Amino acid sequence: MIKDRLKIALWLSIGMFFVPTIVWAQVIITGTVSDSYGPVIGVNIIEKGTTNGVISDINGDFKLQVSNTKKTIIKVSYIGYKDKEIPLNGKVKFHINLEEDSETLQEVTVVAYGIQKKETLTGAISSVKTDALLASPNASVANSLAGKITGLSSVQNSGQPGAEDPKIFVRGVGSLTEGGAAPLTLVDGVERNFYQMDPNEIESITVLKDTSATAVFGVRGANGVILVTTRRGTDSRAKISLSSSVGISQIAQWVEMSDAYTYAQLYNEQERNDGREEIFKPYDLDRFEKGDNPIMYPNINWRDYMVKTASIQAQPNLNLSGGTDKIRYFVSVGFLYQDGLLKDFGTNDSYKYKRYNYRTNLDYSMTKSTTLKLGIGGIVGDRQEPTNTNIWKDLSISQPFSGPGLVNGKPMTSKERYSSILYRNPFIITYGKGHSNNVANTMNLDLHLVQNLNFITKGLSVEVKGAYNTDYSVITIRRGNIETYTPYFESEINGSELNVGDSDFNYNIVHRISGINSKDSWEQNNNRGRNWYFETNARYNRKINNHNMGVLSLYNQNKKYYGPCAKVRG
């Protein structure tokens, strides 16, 4: 038995001696990476499933230390070439030949007044596709560009539903004013705003950043150019897509505020330091501390009282695409709903936003060389907000004892003896005072004729484009007043000379109307505008051997009309 145990111990000792050698053994593999033209510099060679990797040197050579030559797979990748995965299978020396990814090189990018293959691009151009835009479910599609395009910065100043459009700058602010630094924005080649478009109807967004890319636009492209291309149909079977995104908005963090008792104490201390009589009497401080009379001695956290924990945002979309070799189509209908963070309290004086998006793009091949393109798109937005536009400021500076809120359906103000220090009651200046609805309707119409002139010479074509844009908005403001009430102790209004705290003081609570409901009023403002755009061009694009040649002759003009503004009151 003792001998057997000694044998086992001996074998375990030998095994423990060799295990570290097996586990930690490293093997160096070497190789050369090349393509049809010779060695390739800067190729990534990575041990699959790890972060262990190297890049090829100036001669295309590499050395990589791997853990196991029998099971390891190395991944070889480089821009413009197809990725390769190579099992080692015990080998330690390799010659790797990369194949060009023709699909990537032949992929086209929208540029000024046309498209261009990626392999021929020389300007600073970046673009994003539909999938990248849908990955960030923002109400304003412009906010989805943040972090996706190098050199583009997006600044959002508001989170109000329907007012989330950011300020966009390309390579910083190059003007004395932010307005003068805005880039030129074109949708399907026509100057338009794209911020409230549905991301499902956008094919790509391209940003032209340097002079070589924006030169054709002249001084108008000095701050960069953003080109938005909408989706179009393809020669394929009908495809129906239904999608929806749901999001939740909430306040990330509030600054902590003091309660009524702490506020009253600190205010008394300030009065004493300034040589004035204390505002809050001992009985007042006692009641604030006990919190046993929330009507006469309220302690309201107005933020919790008037602001929701979270609000919802929903954005469904239905689109249809397809076509034949003769006609191709893309149809999209979208809807966006945003609920605000301000509670309603049954008065409808809160924040809400509803938006309807529609688009139809048709491509009709009239002949083998003639194509007619038609595009119709529009946005209808309905934004609601309370008439008190300073609500968030009021929530930050209103005292916790400025009122008990809504009591038995009656909006309450605070006691009059605090009026000298009260800023305002955020509840009674927000709810029942009215709200405004801004309904904005924008419609775009494009007509584009393309004539291929290959029968004259290969690569020659002429185009004629016409566009009509119209916008109409109606702002309706409904104003009103509400009956507000102020609570009193009965002894305060019956002519008694008793003071709060006296033994015979009557503490029964009665209410007086402090605000009388006036007749509701409303006001409506109408604004409208329209503009025309015309463009014609002749272009010649030809590839001869390894040389690409492009010539463009272009004429365009636009005309804007500013319609009369109307105001109606009632």
Coordinates of C-alpha atoms in Angstrom, one line a residue:
M1 CA 0.0 0.0 0.0
I2 CA 2.8 2.4 0.9
K3 CA 4.7 1.5 -2.3
D4 CA 1.5 2.3 -4.4
R5 CA 1.2 5.6 -2.7
L6 CA 4.8 6.4 -3.4
K7 CA 4.4 5.6 -7.1
I8 CA 1.3 7.8 -7.4
A9 CA 3.1 10.7 -5.7
L10 CA 6.1 10.3 -8.0
W11 CA 4.0 10.3 -11.1
L12 CA 2.0 13.4 -9.9
S13 CA 5.3 15.2 -9.3
I14 CA 6.5 14.4 -12.8
G15 CA 3.2 15.5 -14.3
M16 CA 3.2 18.7 -12.4
F17 CA 6.7 19.4 -13.7
F18 CA 5.7 19.1 -17.3
V19 CA 2.2 20.7 -17.2
P20 CA 3.5 24.3 -17.1
T21 CA 5.8 23.5 -20.0
I22 CA 2.8 22.3 -22.1
V23 CA 0.4 25.0 -21.1
W24 CA 2.7 27.9 -21.5
A25 CA 4.5 26.7 -24.6
Q26 CA 4.5 29.4 -27.3
V27 CA 5.3 29.0 -31.0
I28 CA 6.3 31.7 -33.4
I29 CA 4.8 31.6 -36.9
T30 CA 6.2 33.7 -39.7
G31 CA 4.9 34.6 -43.2
T32 CA 4.6 37.1 -46.0
V33 CA 1.4 38.8 -47.2
S34 CA 1.1 40.0 -50.8
D35 CA -1.4 40.7 -53.6
S36 CA -1.2 40.6 -57.3
Y37 CA 1.2 43.6 -57.3
G38 CA 3.6 42.5 -54.5
P39 CA 3.9 42.7 -50.7
V40 CA 1.2 44.5 -48.7
I41 CA 2.1 46.7 -45.8
G42 CA 0.0 47.1 -42.6
V43 CA -2.2 43.9 -43.0
N44 CA -3.8 42.8 -39.7
I45 CA -2.9 39.2 -38.7
I46 CA -4.8 38.2 -35.5
E47 CA -5.1 34.9 -33.6
K48 CA -8.9 34.3 -33.9
G49 CA -10.8 34.6 -30.7
T50 CA -8.1 36.7 -29.0
T51 CA -6.6 40.2 -29.2
N52 CA -3.2 38.8 -30.0
G53 CA -2.1 40.1 -33.3
V54 CA 0.5 41.9 -35.4
I55 CA 0.7 43.9 -38.7
S56 CA 2.8 43.2 -41.7
D57 CA 6.0 45.3 -42.2
I58 CA 7.2 47.2 -45.2
N59 CA 8.2 43.9 -46.9
G60 CA 4.8 42.3 -46.1
D61 CA 6.5 40.0 -43.5
F62 CA 5.1 39.2 -40.1
K63 CA 5.9 37.2 -36.9
L64 CA 3.2 36.1 -34.5
Q65 CA 3.5 34.1 -31.3
V66 CA 0.6 31.7 -30.9
S67 CA -0.3 29.2 -28.2
N68 CA -1.1 26.1 -30.3
T69 CA -0.2 25.4 -33.9
K70 CA -2.6 22.5 -34.3
K71 CA -5.9 24.3 -33.2
T72 CA -5.2 28.0 -33.8
I73 CA -6.8 29.9 -36.7
I74 CA -5.3 33.2 -37.8
K75 CA -7.5 35.9 -39.3
V76 CA -6.0 38.1 -42.0
S77 CA -7.8 41.4 -42.9
Y78 CA -7.1 44.6 -44.8
I79 CA -9.2 47.4 -46.2
G80 CA -10.2 46.8 -49.8
Y81 CA -9.4 43.0 -49.6
K82 CA -11.4 40.0 -48.7
D83 CA -10.9 38.7 -45.2
K84 CA -9.2 35.3 -44.8
E85 CA -9.2 32.7 -42.0
I86 CA -6.3 30.2 -42.1
P87 CA -6.1 27.2 -39.8
L88 CA -2.4 26.6 -38.9
N89 CA -2.7 22.7 -38.8
G90 CA 0.8 22.5 -37.4
K91 CA 2.5 24.7 -39.9
V92 CA 4.7 27.6 -38.8
K93 CA 5.5 29.3 -42.1
F94 CA 3.0 30.9 -44.6
H95 CA 2.7 32.8 -47.8
I96 CA -0.7 34.6 -47.9
N97 CA -2.1 36.0 -51.0
L98 CA -4.9 38.6 -50.6
E99 CA -7.8 39.0 -53.1
E100 CA -9.2 42.4 -53.8
D101 CA -12.8 43.0 -52.6
S102 CA -14.3 44.2 -55.9
E103 CA -17.7 44.8 -54.3
T104 CA -16.2 47.3 -51.8
L105 CA -14.1 49.1 -54.4
Q106 CA -17.0 49.3 -56.8
E107 CA -19.4 50.5 -54.2
V108 CA -20.6 54.0 -55.0
T109 CA -20.8 57.0 -52.8
V110 CA -23.1 60.0 -53.3
V111 CA -21.0 63.1 -54.1
A112 CA -21.7 66.6 -55.4
Y113 CA -24.3 66.3 -58.2
G114 CA -23.7 62.6 -58.8
I115 CA -22.2 59.4 -57.5
Q116 CA -18.6 58.1 -57.6
K117 CA -16.9 54.8 -57.0
K118 CA -15.0 54.5 -53.7
E119 CA -11.8 53.5 -55.5
T120 CA -11.8 56.9 -57.3
L121 CA -12.6 59.2 -54.3
T122 CA -10.0 61.8 -53.4
G123 CA -12.0 64.2 -51.2
A124 CA -12.7 63.9 -47.5
I125 CA -16.1 62.2 -47.6
S126 CA -17.9 60.1 -45.0
S127 CA -21.3 58.4 -45.2
V128 CA -23.7 56.3 -43.2
K129 CA -26.5 54.0 -44.4
T130 CA -30.0 53.2 -43.2
D131 CA -29.0 50.5 -40.7
A132 CA -26.7 52.9 -38.8
L133 CA -29.4 55.5 -38.6
L134 CA -32.0 53.0 -37.3
A135 CA -29.5 51.8 -34.6
S136 CA -30.1 55.0 -32.7
P137 CA -33.9 55.6 -32.3
N138 CA -33.9 59.4 -32.1
A139 CA -36.9 61.5 -32.8
S140 CA -34.6 63.8 -34.8
V141 CA -32.6 61.8 -37.3
A142 CA -29.8 64.4 -37.2
N143 CA -29.0 63.3 -33.6
S144 CA -28.2 59.8 -35.0
L145 CA -25.2 61.2 -36.8
A146 CA -23.3 62.0 -33.6
G147 CA -20.3 59.7 -33.3
K148 CA -20.9 58.0 -36.6
I149 CA -19.1 60.5 -38.9
T150 CA -15.6 61.8 -38.3
G151 CA -15.4 65.6 -38.2
L152 CA -19.1 66.1 -37.6
S153 CA -20.3 67.5 -34.3
S154 CA -23.9 67.7 -33.1
V155 CA -25.1 69.9 -30.3
Q156 CA -28.6 69.3 -28.8
N157 CA -29.9 72.1 -26.6
S158 CA -33.4 70.8 -25.8
G159 CA -35.1 67.5 -24.9
Q160 CA -38.6 68.9 -25.5
P161 CA -40.8 66.7 -27.7
G162 CA -40.8 68.1 -31.2
A163 CA -37.9 70.5 -30.4
E164 CA -34.9 68.2 -30.3
D165 CA -33.3 69.3 -33.6
P166 CA -29.6 69.8 -33.0
K167 CA -27.1 72.3 -34.3
I168 CA -24.7 70.5 -36.7
F169 CA -21.2 71.6 -37.6
V170 CA -18.7 70.1 -40.0
R171 CA -15.1 70.4 -38.8
G172 CA -16.0 72.9 -36.1
V173 CA -17.4 76.5 -36.2
G174 CA -15.7 78.5 -39.0
S175 CA -17.7 81.7 -38.5
L176 CA -18.3 84.4 -36.0
T177 CA -21.9 83.1 -35.5
E178 CA -23.3 79.6 -35.2
G179 CA -25.9 80.4 -37.9
G180 CA -23.1 81.3 -40.3
A181 CA -21.3 78.0 -39.6
A182 CA -24.2 75.7 -40.6
P183 CA -23.4 73.3 -43.5
L184 CA -25.4 73.2 -46.7
T185 CA -28.0 70.5 -46.6
L186 CA -29.4 68.8 -49.7
V187 CA -32.1 66.1 -49.9
D188 CA -32.1 64.3 -53.2
G189 CA -30.1 67.2 -54.6
V190 CA -32.4 70.0 -53.4
E191 CA -31.8 72.3 -50.5
R192 CA -34.1 71.1 -47.7
N193 CA -34.1 70.2 -44.0
F194 CA -33.8 66.5 -43.2
Y195 CA -33.9 66.6 -39.4
Q196 CA -37.6 65.4 -39.0
M197 CA -37.4 62.8 -41.8
D198 CA -38.2 59.2 -40.9
P199 CA -34.8 57.3 -40.9
N200 CA -36.5 54.3 -42.7
E201 CA -36.9 56.4 -45.8
I202 CA -33.2 57.4 -46.0
E203 CA -30.8 55.4 -48.1
S204 CA -27.7 57.2 -47.1
I205 CA -26.3 60.5 -45.6
T206 CA -23.0 61.7 -47.0
V207 CA -20.9 64.5 -45.5
L208 CA -18.5 66.4 -47.8
K209 CA -15.9 67.9 -45.6
D210 CA -13.0 69.5 -47.5
T211 CA -12.6 71.9 -50.4
S212 CA -11.9 69.3 -53.1
A213 CA -15.3 67.7 -52.3
T214 CA -17.4 70.9 -51.9
A215 CA -15.7 73.1 -54.6
V216 CA -18.6 72.6 -57.0
F217 CA -20.9 74.4 -54.5
G218 CA -18.8 77.4 -54.3
V219 CA -19.0 79.6 -51.2
R220 CA -22.3 77.9 -50.2
G221 CA -20.3 74.8 -49.4
A222 CA -17.7 76.5 -47.3
N223 CA -19.0 75.0 -44.0
G224 CA -19.4 71.5 -45.5
V225 CA -22.2 69.9 -47.3
I226 CA -24.6 67.2 -46.1
L227 CA -26.2 65.1 -48.9
V228 CA -29.3 63.0 -48.0
T229 CA -30.4 60.4 -50.5
T230 CA -33.8 58.8 -50.1
R231 CA -34.5 55.1 -50.8
R232 CA -35.8 54.0 -54.1
G233 CA -37.2 50.8 -55.5
T234 CA -35.3 48.0 -57.2
D235 CA -36.0 45.4 -59.9
S236 CA -37.2 42.7 -57.5
R237 CA -40.3 41.1 -55.9
A238 CA -42.4 43.3 -53.6
K239 CA -41.0 43.5 -50.1
I240 CA -43.1 44.7 -47.2
S241 CA -41.3 45.9 -44.0
L242 CA -43.0 46.7 -40.8
S243 CA -40.8 48.0 -37.9
S244 CA -41.2 49.9 -34.7
S245 CA -39.0 51.3 -32.0
V246 CA -40.0 52.2 -28.5
G247 CA -37.9 54.4 -26.1
I248 CA -38.2 55.8 -22.6
S249 CA -37.1 59.3 -21.6
Q250 CA -36.4 60.3 -18.0
I251 CA -34.5 63.0 -16.1
A252 CA -30.9 61.7 -15.6
Q253 CA -30.3 63.7 -12.4
W254 CA -31.8 66.5 -10.3
V255 CA -29.9 68.8 -8.0
E256 CA -31.1 68.1 -4.4
M257 CA -33.2 70.8 -2.9
S258 CA -34.0 71.6 0.8
D259 CA -37.4 70.9 2.4
A260 CA -39.7 73.5 3.9
Y261 CA -38.4 73.3 7.4
T262 CA -34.7 73.6 6.4
Y263 CA -35.6 76.5 4.0
A264 CA -37.5 78.4 6.7
Q265 CA -34.7 78.0 9.2
L266 CA -32.1 79.2 6.8
Y267 CA -34.3 82.2 5.8
N268 CA -34.8 83.2 9.4
E269 CA -31.0 83.0 9.9
Q270 CA -30.5 85.3 6.9
E271 CA -33.0 87.8 8.3
R272 CA -31.3 87.9 11.7
N273 CA -27.9 88.4 10.1
D274 CA -29.3 91.4 8.1
G275 CA -30.9 92.9 11.3
R276 CA -34.5 92.2 10.2
E277 CA -37.4 90.5 12.0
E278 CA -37.7 86.7 11.4
I279 CA -40.4 85.8 8.9
F280 CA -41.2 82.3 10.2
K281 CA -42.5 82.2 13.8
P282 CA -41.7 79.3 16.2
Y283 CA -45.2 77.9 15.6
D284 CA -44.5 77.9 11.8
L285 CA -41.2 76.1 12.2
D286 CA -42.8 73.5 14.5
R287 CA -45.5 72.8 12.0
F288 CA -43.1 72.5 9.1
E289 CA -40.9 70.1 11.1
K290 CA -43.9 67.9 12.1
G291 CA -45.6 68.0 8.7
D292 CA -49.0 67.5 10.3
N293 CA -50.8 70.2 8.4
P294 CA -49.8 69.9 4.7
I295 CA -52.4 72.5 3.5
M296 CA -51.5 75.4 5.7
Y297 CA -47.8 74.4 6.0
P298 CA -47.1 72.6 2.7
N299 CA -43.8 70.9 2.0
I300 CA -44.0 70.1 -1.7
N301 CA -41.2 68.7 -3.8
W302 CA -42.4 70.4 -7.0
R303 CA -40.2 68.3 -9.2
D304 CA -41.6 65.0 -8.0
Y305 CA -45.1 66.5 -7.9
M306 CA -45.2 67.8 -11.5
V307 CA -42.7 65.7 -13.4
K308 CA -43.2 62.1 -14.4
T309 CA -40.6 59.4 -13.6
A310 CA -40.4 58.5 -17.3
S311 CA -42.2 59.2 -20.6
I312 CA -42.6 57.0 -23.7
Q313 CA -41.6 57.5 -27.3
A314 CA -42.9 55.2 -30.1
Q315 CA -41.9 55.2 -33.8
P316 CA -43.6 52.6 -36.1
N317 CA -43.0 52.5 -39.9
L318 CA -44.4 50.6 -42.8
N319 CA -42.7 50.6 -46.2
L320 CA -43.1 48.7 -49.5
S321 CA -40.5 48.4 -52.2
G322 CA -40.0 46.4 -55.4
G323 CA -40.6 46.7 -59.1
T324 CA -39.8 45.4 -62.6
D325 CA -37.3 46.3 -65.3
K326 CA -39.9 48.9 -66.4
I327 CA -41.1 50.5 -63.2
R328 CA -39.7 50.5 -59.6
Y329 CA -41.3 51.9 -56.5
F330 CA -40.7 52.7 -52.8
V331 CA -43.5 53.7 -50.5
S332 CA -43.1 54.6 -46.8
V333 CA -45.5 55.7 -44.1
G334 CA -44.2 56.5 -40.6
F335 CA -45.5 57.9 -37.3
L336 CA -43.8 59.2 -34.2
Y337 CA -45.3 59.9 -30.8
Q338 CA -43.5 61.5 -28.0
D339 CA -45.0 62.1 -24.5
G340 CA -43.5 64.8 -22.4
L341 CA -42.2 64.5 -18.8
L342 CA -44.7 67.1 -17.4
K343 CA -47.8 65.6 -15.7
D344 CA -51.2 66.4 -17.2
F345 CA -53.5 66.8 -14.2
G346 CA -56.5 66.7 -16.6
T347 CA -55.9 70.1 -18.1
N348 CA -54.0 69.0 -21.2
D349 CA -51.4 71.7 -20.5
S350 CA -48.4 69.5 -21.0
Y351 CA -45.8 68.6 -23.7
K352 CA -46.7 66.2 -26.5
Y353 CA -45.5 65.7 -30.1
K354 CA -47.0 63.7 -33.0
R355 CA -45.4 63.4 -36.4
Y356 CA -46.5 61.8 -39.6
N357 CA -44.0 61.0 -42.4
Y358 CA -44.9 59.8 -45.9
R359 CA -42.8 59.3 -49.1
T360 CA -43.3 57.7 -52.5
N361 CA -40.5 57.3 -55.0
L362 CA -41.2 56.0 -58.5
D363 CA -38.7 55.2 -61.3
Y364 CA -40.1 54.6 -64.8
S365 CA -38.0 53.4 -67.6
M366 CA -39.7 55.0 -70.6
T367 CA -37.2 53.5 -73.0
K368 CA -33.9 51.7 -72.7
S369 CA -32.1 55.0 -72.5
T370 CA -34.7 57.3 -70.8
T371 CA -35.7 57.2 -67.2
L372 CA -38.3 59.3 -65.4
K373 CA -38.1 59.7 -61.6
L374 CA -40.9 61.0 -59.4
G375 CA -40.6 61.7 -55.7
I376 CA -43.2 62.9 -53.3
G377 CA -42.5 63.3 -49.6
G378 CA -43.9 65.1 -46.7
I379 CA -43.9 65.7 -42.9
V380 CA -46.8 66.7 -40.7
G381 CA -45.9 67.6 -37.1
D382 CA -48.1 68.6 -34.2
R383 CA -46.3 70.0 -31.2
Q384 CA -48.0 70.9 -28.0
E385 CA -46.6 72.9 -25.1
P386 CA -47.9 74.8 -22.1
T387 CA -48.0 78.6 -22.3
N388 CA -45.6 78.8 -19.4
T389 CA -42.3 78.3 -21.2
N390 CA -40.3 78.9 -18.0
I391 CA -41.7 75.9 -16.2
W392 CA -38.3 74.2 -15.7
K393 CA -36.8 77.4 -14.3
D394 CA -39.8 77.7 -12.0
L395 CA -39.4 74.1 -10.8
S396 CA -35.8 75.0 -9.7
I397 CA -36.5 78.1 -7.7
S398 CA -40.0 77.8 -6.3
Q399 CA -40.1 77.3 -2.5
P400 CA -41.5 74.0 -1.1
F401 CA -44.1 76.0 0.9
S402 CA -45.4 78.0 -2.1
G403 CA -48.6 75.9 -2.2
P404 CA -50.0 72.4 -1.4
G405 CA -50.8 71.7 -5.1
L406 CA -54.2 70.3 -6.1
V407 CA -56.4 69.7 -3.0
N408 CA -59.9 68.2 -3.7
G409 CA -59.7 69.5 -7.2
K410 CA -58.8 73.0 -6.1
P411 CA -55.5 74.5 -7.0
M412 CA -54.1 76.0 -3.8
T413 CA -51.7 78.9 -3.2
S414 CA -49.7 79.5 -0.1
K415 CA -50.6 81.8 2.9
E416 CA -50.4 85.5 2.2
R417 CA -48.0 86.2 5.1
Y418 CA -45.3 84.5 3.0
S419 CA -46.0 86.6 0.0
S420 CA -42.9 88.8 0.5
I421 CA -40.5 85.9 0.0
L422 CA -42.5 83.7 -2.4
Y423 CA -41.2 83.6 -5.9
R424 CA -44.1 81.9 -7.7
N425 CA -46.3 78.8 -7.5
P426 CA -45.3 76.6 -10.5
F427 CA -48.6 74.7 -10.4
I428 CA -51.0 77.6 -10.8
I429 CA -49.0 79.4 -13.4
T430 CA -48.8 76.2 -15.6
Y431 CA -52.0 74.3 -15.3
G432 CA -55.2 75.8 -16.6
K433 CA -53.4 78.8 -18.1
G434 CA -53.5 77.3 -21.6
H435 CA -51.3 75.7 -24.2
S436 CA -50.2 76.1 -27.8
N437 CA -50.3 73.7 -30.7
N438 CA -47.9 74.2 -33.6
V439 CA -49.0 72.2 -36.7
A440 CA -46.4 72.3 -39.4
N441 CA -47.0 70.7 -42.8
T442 CA -44.2 70.3 -45.3
M443 CA -44.4 68.7 -48.8
N444 CA -41.8 68.1 -51.4
L445 CA -42.3 67.1 -55.1
D446 CA -39.4 66.1 -57.4
L447 CA -39.5 65.3 -61.1
H448 CA -36.2 64.1 -62.7
L449 CA -35.6 63.0 -66.3
V450 CA -32.4 61.2 -67.2
Q451 CA -31.5 60.6 -70.9
N452 CA -28.6 58.3 -71.6
L453 CA -26.7 59.3 -74.8
N454 CA -24.5 56.2 -75.1
F455 CA -25.6 56.0 -78.8
I456 CA -23.6 59.2 -79.4
T457 CA -20.6 58.3 -77.2
K458 CA -20.3 56.0 -74.2
G459 CA -20.7 57.7 -70.8
L460 CA -22.6 60.8 -72.1
S461 CA -26.0 61.7 -70.5
V462 CA -28.2 64.7 -69.9
E463 CA -30.6 65.3 -67.0
V464 CA -33.4 67.7 -66.2
K465 CA -34.7 68.1 -62.7
G466 CA -37.5 70.2 -61.2
A467 CA -38.6 70.5 -57.6
Y468 CA -41.4 72.2 -55.7
N469 CA -41.4 72.7 -51.9
T470 CA -44.2 74.1 -49.8
D471 CA -44.6 74.5 -46.1
Y472 CA -47.6 75.7 -44.1
S473 CA -47.9 76.1 -40.3
V474 CA -50.7 77.0 -37.9
I475 CA -49.9 78.0 -34.4
T476 CA -53.0 78.0 -32.1
I477 CA -52.6 79.5 -28.6
R478 CA -55.4 78.8 -26.1
R479 CA -55.2 80.9 -23.0
G480 CA -57.3 80.8 -19.9
N481 CA -57.3 81.2 -16.2
I482 CA -58.3 79.0 -13.3
E483 CA -59.9 79.6 -10.0
T484 CA -57.2 79.4 -7.4
Y485 CA -57.7 79.2 -3.7
T486 CA -55.8 80.4 -0.6
P487 CA -56.3 78.6 2.7
Y488 CA -56.7 80.5 6.0
F489 CA -57.3 79.7 9.6
E490 CA -60.7 80.8 10.6
S491 CA -59.4 83.3 13.2
E492 CA -57.4 85.0 10.5
I493 CA -60.4 86.1 8.5
N494 CA -63.1 86.7 11.2
G495 CA -61.5 89.8 12.6
S496 CA -60.0 88.1 15.6
E497 CA -56.9 89.7 17.1
L498 CA -55.5 86.3 18.2
N499 CA -52.2 85.2 16.8
V500 CA -51.2 81.7 15.6
G501 CA -50.1 79.8 18.7
D502 CA -52.6 81.4 21.1
S503 CA -54.7 79.1 23.1
D504 CA -58.0 80.4 21.8
F505 CA -56.9 80.6 18.1
N506 CA -59.4 78.8 15.7
Y507 CA -57.4 76.5 13.5
N508 CA -60.3 75.5 11.2
I509 CA -59.3 75.8 7.6
V510 CA -61.4 77.9 5.2
H511 CA -60.7 78.8 1.6
R512 CA -60.9 82.0 -0.3
I513 CA -60.8 82.4 -4.1
S514 CA -57.7 84.2 -5.0
G515 CA -58.0 84.0 -8.8
I516 CA -61.2 84.4 -10.8
N517 CA -61.7 82.3 -13.9
S518 CA -61.8 84.7 -16.9
K519 CA -63.2 84.0 -20.3
D520 CA -61.0 81.7 -22.4
S521 CA -59.3 83.3 -25.4
W522 CA -57.5 81.9 -28.3
E523 CA -55.2 83.2 -31.0
Q524 CA -54.1 81.6 -34.3
N525 CA -51.1 82.5 -36.5
N526 CA -50.7 81.2 -40.0
N527 CA -47.5 81.1 -42.0
R528 CA -46.7 79.7 -45.4
G529 CA -43.9 79.6 -47.9
R530 CA -43.0 77.9 -51.1
N531 CA -40.0 77.6 -53.5
W532 CA -39.1 76.2 -56.9
Y533 CA -35.9 74.6 -58.0
F534 CA -34.7 73.8 -61.5
E535 CA -31.6 72.1 -62.7
T536 CA -30.2 70.8 -66.0
N537 CA -26.9 69.2 -66.6
A538 CA -24.8 67.3 -69.2
R539 CA -22.2 64.8 -67.9
Y540 CA -19.5 62.6 -69.4
N541 CA -18.1 59.8 -67.3
R542 CA -15.7 57.3 -68.8
K543 CA -13.1 54.8 -67.7
I544 CA -10.3 54.3 -70.2
N545 CA -7.8 51.6 -69.1
N546 CA -6.8 52.6 -65.6
H547 CA -7.9 56.2 -66.0
N548 CA -11.2 57.7 -64.9
M549 CA -12.5 60.9 -66.5
G550 CA -15.5 62.9 -65.6
V551 CA -16.9 66.2 -67.0
L552 CA -20.0 68.0 -65.8
S553 CA -21.8 71.0 -67.2
L554 CA -24.5 72.3 -64.8
Y555 CA -27.1 75.0 -64.6
N556 CA -29.5 75.5 -61.7
Q557 CA -31.7 78.2 -60.2
N558 CA -34.2 78.5 -57.4
K559 CA -36.9 81.0 -56.5
K560 CA -38.5 81.5 -53.1
Y561 CA -41.9 82.9 -52.2
Y562 CA -42.8 84.2 -48.8
G563 CA -46.5 84.0 -48.3
P564 CA -48.6 86.4 -46.1
C565 CA -48.9 85.8 -42.4
A566 CA -52.4 85.8 -41.0
K567 CA -53.5 86.3 -37.3
V568 CA -56.9 85.5 -36.0
R569 CA -58.1 86.1 -32.4
G570 CA -61.2 85.1 -30.5

